[in-house]
mmCIF file of C-alpha atoms in Angstrom:
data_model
loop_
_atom_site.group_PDB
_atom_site.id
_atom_site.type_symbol
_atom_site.label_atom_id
_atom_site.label_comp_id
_atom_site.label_asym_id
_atom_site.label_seq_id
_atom_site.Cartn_x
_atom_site.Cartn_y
_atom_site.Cartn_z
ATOM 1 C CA UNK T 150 90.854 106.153 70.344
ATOM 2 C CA UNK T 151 87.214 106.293 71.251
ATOM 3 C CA UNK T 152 87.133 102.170 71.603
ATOM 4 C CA UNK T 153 90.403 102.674 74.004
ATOM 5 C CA UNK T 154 88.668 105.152 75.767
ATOM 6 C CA UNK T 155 85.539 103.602 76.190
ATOM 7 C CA UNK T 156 87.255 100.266 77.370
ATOM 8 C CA UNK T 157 89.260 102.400 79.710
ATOM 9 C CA UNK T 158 86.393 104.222 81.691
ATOM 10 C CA UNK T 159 84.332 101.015 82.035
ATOM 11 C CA UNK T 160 87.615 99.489 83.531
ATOM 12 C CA UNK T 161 88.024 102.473 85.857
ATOM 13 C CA UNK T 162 84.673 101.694 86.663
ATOM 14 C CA UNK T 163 84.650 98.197 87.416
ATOM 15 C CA UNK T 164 87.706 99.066 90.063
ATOM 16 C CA UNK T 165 85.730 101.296 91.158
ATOM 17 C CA UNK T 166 82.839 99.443 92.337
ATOM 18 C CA UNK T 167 85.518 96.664 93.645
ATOM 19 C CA UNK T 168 86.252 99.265 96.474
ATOM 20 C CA UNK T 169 82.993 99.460 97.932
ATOM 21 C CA UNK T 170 80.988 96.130 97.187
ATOM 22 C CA UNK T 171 81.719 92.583 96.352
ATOM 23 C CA UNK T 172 82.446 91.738 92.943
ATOM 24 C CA UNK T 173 79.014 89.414 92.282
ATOM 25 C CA UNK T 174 76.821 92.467 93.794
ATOM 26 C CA UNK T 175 78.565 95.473 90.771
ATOM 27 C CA UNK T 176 75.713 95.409 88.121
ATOM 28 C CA UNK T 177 76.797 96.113 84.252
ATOM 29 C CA UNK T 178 73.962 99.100 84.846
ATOM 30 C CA UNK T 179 76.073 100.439 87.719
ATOM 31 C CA UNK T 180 79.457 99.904 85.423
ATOM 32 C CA UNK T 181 77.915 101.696 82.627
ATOM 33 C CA UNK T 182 76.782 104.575 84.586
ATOM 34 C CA UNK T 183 79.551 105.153 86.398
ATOM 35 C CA UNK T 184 81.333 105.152 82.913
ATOM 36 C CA UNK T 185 78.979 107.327 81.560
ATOM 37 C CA UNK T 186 78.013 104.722 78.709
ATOM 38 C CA UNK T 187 74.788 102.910 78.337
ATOM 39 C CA UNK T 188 74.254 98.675 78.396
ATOM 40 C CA UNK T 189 74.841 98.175 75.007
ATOM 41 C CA UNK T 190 77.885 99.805 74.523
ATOM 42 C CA UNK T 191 79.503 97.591 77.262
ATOM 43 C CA UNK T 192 77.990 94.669 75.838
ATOM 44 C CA UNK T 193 79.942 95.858 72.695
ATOM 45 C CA UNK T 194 83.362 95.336 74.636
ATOM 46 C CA UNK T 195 82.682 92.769 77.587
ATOM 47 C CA UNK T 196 80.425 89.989 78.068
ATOM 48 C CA UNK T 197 80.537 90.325 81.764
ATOM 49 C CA UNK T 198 81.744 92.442 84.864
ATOM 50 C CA UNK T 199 83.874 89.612 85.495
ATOM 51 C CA UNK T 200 85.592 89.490 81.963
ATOM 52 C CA UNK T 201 86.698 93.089 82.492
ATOM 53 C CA UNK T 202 88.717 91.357 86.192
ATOM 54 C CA UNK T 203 89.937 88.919 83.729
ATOM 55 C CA UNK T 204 91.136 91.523 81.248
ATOM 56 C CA UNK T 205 92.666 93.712 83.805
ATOM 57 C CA UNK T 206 94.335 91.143 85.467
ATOM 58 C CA UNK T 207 95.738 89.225 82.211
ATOM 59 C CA UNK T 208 96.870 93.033 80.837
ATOM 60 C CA UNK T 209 99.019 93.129 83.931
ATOM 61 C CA UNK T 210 100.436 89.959 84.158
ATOM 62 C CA UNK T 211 101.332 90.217 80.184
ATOM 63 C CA UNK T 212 102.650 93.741 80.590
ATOM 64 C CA UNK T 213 105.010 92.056 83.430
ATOM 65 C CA UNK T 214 106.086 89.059 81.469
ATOM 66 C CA UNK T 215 106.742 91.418 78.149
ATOM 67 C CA UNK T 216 109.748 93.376 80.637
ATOM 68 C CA UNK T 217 110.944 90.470 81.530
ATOM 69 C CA UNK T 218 110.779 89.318 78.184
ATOM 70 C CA UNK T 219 113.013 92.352 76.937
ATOM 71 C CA UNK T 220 115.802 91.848 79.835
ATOM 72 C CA UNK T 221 118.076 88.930 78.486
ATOM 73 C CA UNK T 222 119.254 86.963 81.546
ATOM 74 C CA UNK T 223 121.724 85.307 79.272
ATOM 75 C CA UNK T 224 123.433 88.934 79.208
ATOM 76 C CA UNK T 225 122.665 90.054 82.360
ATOM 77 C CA UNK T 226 123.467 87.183 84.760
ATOM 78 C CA UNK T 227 126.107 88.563 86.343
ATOM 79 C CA UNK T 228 125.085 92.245 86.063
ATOM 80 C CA UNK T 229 124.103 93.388 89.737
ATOM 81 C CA UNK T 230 121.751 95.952 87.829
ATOM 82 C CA UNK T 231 119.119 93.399 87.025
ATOM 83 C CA UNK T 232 116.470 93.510 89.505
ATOM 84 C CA UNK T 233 116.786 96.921 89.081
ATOM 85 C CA UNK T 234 116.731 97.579 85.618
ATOM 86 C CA UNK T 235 113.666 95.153 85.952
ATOM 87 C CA UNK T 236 112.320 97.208 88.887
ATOM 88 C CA UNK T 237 112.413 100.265 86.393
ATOM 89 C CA UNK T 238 110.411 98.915 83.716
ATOM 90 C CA UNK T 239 107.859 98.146 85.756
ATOM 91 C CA UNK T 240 107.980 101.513 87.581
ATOM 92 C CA UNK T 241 107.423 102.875 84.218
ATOM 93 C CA UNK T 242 104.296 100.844 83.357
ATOM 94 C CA UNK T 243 103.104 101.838 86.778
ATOM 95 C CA UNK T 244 103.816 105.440 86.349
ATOM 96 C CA UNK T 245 101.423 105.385 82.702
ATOM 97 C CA UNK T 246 98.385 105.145 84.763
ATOM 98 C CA UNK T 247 99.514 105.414 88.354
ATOM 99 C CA UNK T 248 95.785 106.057 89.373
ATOM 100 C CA UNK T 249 94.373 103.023 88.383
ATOM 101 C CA UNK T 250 97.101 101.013 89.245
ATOM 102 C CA UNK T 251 97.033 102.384 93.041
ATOM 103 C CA UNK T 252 92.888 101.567 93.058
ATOM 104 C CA UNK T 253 93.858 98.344 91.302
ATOM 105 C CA UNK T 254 96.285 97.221 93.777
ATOM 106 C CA UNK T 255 93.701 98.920 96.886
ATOM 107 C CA UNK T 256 91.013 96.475 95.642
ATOM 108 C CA UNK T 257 89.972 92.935 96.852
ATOM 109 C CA UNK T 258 91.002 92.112 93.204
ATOM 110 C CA UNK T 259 94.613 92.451 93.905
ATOM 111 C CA UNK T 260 94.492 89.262 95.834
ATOM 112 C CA UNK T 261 93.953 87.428 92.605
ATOM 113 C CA UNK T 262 95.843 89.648 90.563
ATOM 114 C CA UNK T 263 99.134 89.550 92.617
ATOM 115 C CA UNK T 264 98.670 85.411 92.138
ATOM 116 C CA UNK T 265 98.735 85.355 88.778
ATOM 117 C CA UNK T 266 101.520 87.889 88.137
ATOM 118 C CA UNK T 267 103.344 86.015 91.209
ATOM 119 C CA UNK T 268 103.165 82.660 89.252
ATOM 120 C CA UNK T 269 103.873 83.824 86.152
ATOM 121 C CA UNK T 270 107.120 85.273 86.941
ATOM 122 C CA UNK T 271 107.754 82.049 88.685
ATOM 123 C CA UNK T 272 107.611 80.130 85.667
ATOM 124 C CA UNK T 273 109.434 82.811 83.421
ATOM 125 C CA UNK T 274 112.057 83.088 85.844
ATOM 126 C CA UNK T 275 112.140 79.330 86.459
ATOM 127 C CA UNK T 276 112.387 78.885 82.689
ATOM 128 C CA UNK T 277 115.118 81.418 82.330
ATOM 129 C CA UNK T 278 117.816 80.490 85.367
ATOM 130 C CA UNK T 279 117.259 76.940 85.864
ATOM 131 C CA UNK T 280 119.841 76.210 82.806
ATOM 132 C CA UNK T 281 122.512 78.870 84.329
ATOM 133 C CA UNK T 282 122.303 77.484 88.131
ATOM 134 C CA UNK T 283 123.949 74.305 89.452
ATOM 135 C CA UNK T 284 121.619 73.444 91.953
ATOM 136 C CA UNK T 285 118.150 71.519 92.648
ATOM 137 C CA UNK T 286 114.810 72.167 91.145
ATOM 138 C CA UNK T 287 113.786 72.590 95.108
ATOM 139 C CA UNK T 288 116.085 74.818 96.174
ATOM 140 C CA UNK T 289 115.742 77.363 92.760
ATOM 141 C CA UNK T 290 112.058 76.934 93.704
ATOM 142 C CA UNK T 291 112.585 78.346 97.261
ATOM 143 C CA UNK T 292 114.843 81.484 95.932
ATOM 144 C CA UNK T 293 112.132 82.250 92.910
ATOM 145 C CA UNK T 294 109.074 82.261 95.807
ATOM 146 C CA UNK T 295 111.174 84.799 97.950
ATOM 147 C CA UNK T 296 112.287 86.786 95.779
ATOM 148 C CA UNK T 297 109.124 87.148 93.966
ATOM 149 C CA UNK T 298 107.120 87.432 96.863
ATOM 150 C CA UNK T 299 108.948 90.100 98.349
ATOM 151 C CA UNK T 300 109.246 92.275 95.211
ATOM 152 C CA UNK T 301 105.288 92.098 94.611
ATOM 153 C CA UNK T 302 104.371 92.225 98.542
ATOM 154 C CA UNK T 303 106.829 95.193 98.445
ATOM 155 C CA UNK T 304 104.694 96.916 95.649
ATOM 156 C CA UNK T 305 101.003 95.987 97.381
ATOM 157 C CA UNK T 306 102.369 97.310 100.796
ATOM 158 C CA UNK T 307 103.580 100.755 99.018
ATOM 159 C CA UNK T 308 100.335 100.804 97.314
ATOM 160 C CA UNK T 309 98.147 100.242 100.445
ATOM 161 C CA UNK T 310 100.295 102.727 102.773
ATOM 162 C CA UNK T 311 100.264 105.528 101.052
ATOM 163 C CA UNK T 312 104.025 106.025 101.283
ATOM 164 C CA UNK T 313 105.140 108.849 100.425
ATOM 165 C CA UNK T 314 108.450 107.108 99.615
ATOM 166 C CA UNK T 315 108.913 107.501 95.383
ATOM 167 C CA UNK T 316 108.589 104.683 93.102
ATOM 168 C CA UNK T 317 111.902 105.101 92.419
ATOM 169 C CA UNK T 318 113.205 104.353 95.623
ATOM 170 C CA UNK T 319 111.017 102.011 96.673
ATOM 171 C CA UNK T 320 112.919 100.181 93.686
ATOM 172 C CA UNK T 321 116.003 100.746 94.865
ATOM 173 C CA UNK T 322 115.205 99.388 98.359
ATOM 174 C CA UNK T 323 113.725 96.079 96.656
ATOM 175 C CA UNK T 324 116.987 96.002 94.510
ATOM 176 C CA UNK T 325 119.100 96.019 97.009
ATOM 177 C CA UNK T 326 117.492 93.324 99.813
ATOM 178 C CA UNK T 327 116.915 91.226 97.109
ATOM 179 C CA UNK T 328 120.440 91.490 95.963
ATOM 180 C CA UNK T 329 122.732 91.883 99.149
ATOM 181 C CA UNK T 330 119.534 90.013 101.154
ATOM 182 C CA UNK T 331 119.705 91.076 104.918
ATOM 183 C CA UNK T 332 123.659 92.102 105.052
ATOM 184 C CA UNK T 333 122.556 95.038 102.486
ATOM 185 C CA UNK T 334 120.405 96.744 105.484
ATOM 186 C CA UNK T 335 123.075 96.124 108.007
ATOM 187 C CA UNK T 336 126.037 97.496 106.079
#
């Protein structure tokens, strides 16, 4: 628990010191006193400033693929529900550490971060719907971007506003534009 800990206050840290100063000007002394550790001890868990980036954003993206991992498209395809139940899951992994997630996403490092979570559900989607769809490579490409573009801009601009709208209807708005598209709002 003490490692865990440990590894979670020099994250905190690092995000931190994202908000206020370019990433090549944060200091592992600065990191280690904001986490209230000394050198050494964050030596003992990162090599770098920028390995704890690469850990953050590689726990994210892996946190994202393992929901989509659990949702079987095969059983869901025609279940209206998915995006949401989808939606929910990640809600959920927000709502564990909603604090750092909100710095997180406030950051210059959610730039990067959104890119890497964008592609990878991209490919995992890609992966998973090409063999249900009849239709072109090209065109599946085109609905994948949107839709997973709009979910994650969705997040970042709920993240960056302030909103006092809840997580769980922001996910109910993204569910239901990205499943009745522009006709949903009208109605």
């Amino acid at each position: 628990r003490r490692w865990l800990r440990t590894k979670k206050s020099i994250r905190n840290a690092v995000v931190e010191q994202i908000a206020v100063k370019d990433i090549s000007k944060i200091t592992v002394t600065e990191v280690a006193k904001i986490a209230d550790i000394n050198r050494k001890t964050f030596y003992l868990h990162y090599d770098s400033v920028c390995s704890v980036l690469n850990e953050i954003e590689n726990d994210v993206a892996n946190m994202i693929m393992e929901i989509l991992n659990k949702i079987d498209l095969k059983d869901s395809y025609y279940n209206p529900y998915l995006i949401l139940k989808i939606l929910n899951e990640i809600n959920t992994m927000l709502n564990n550490d909603i604090d750092f997630y909100s710095d997180v996403m406030k950051s210059p490092l959610s730039n990067n971060l959104i890119n890497k979570i964008k592609n990878a559900l991209k490919v995992e989607l890609s992966n998973k719907i090409t063999r249900k769809l009849n239709m072109s490579d090209e065109a599946l490409y085109i609905y994948i971007e949107f839709i997973v573009t709009g979910i994650l801009a969705s997040y970042q601009q709920w993240f960056n506003s302030k909103s006092k709208l809840s997580l769980e209807k922001l996910s109910k708005a993204i569910e239901q534009i990205a499943f009745y598209g522009i006709n949903g709002i009208l109605e």
